[in-house]
C-alpha angles and dihedrals in degrees: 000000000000088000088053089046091045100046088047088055096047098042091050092053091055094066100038077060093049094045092050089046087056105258124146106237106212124337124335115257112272098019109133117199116224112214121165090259101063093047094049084046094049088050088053088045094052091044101051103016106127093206078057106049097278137120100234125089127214105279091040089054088049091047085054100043090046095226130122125260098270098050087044090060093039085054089049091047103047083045094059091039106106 
């Protein structure tokens, strides 16, 4: 448990450092990443989305896509952004 403590200490004042020092820590707010999976969802999603013109509702389309709840509903909503 000392070793846990010890690691989380150590880890967080490494990046207090880095942040001081002027290095983004993860990815930038707003960025979305592109993989193969979510443009092939999103095509699923713009083919069979009721709210789209197509015949699936929502947990069909996750069932299809294969992604959880929450990734299902951040796919629908970037594809309705402007």
């Amino acid at each position: 448990e000392k070793e846990v403590t010890d690691l989380h200490s150590r880890i967080s004042q490494g990046m207090r450092e880095a942040k001081k020092n002027g290095t983004q820590i993860g990815l930038e707010k707003g960025t979305t990443l592109t993989t193969e999976k979510s443009i092939r969802c999103k095509e699923i999603i713009k083919k069979h989305a009721i709210e789209l013109g197509g015949t699936l509702n929502d947990m069909e389309l996750m069932t299809l896509c294969k992604i959880s709840r929450n990734t299902y509903y951040k796919y629908k909503r970037e594809l309705k952004a402007p």
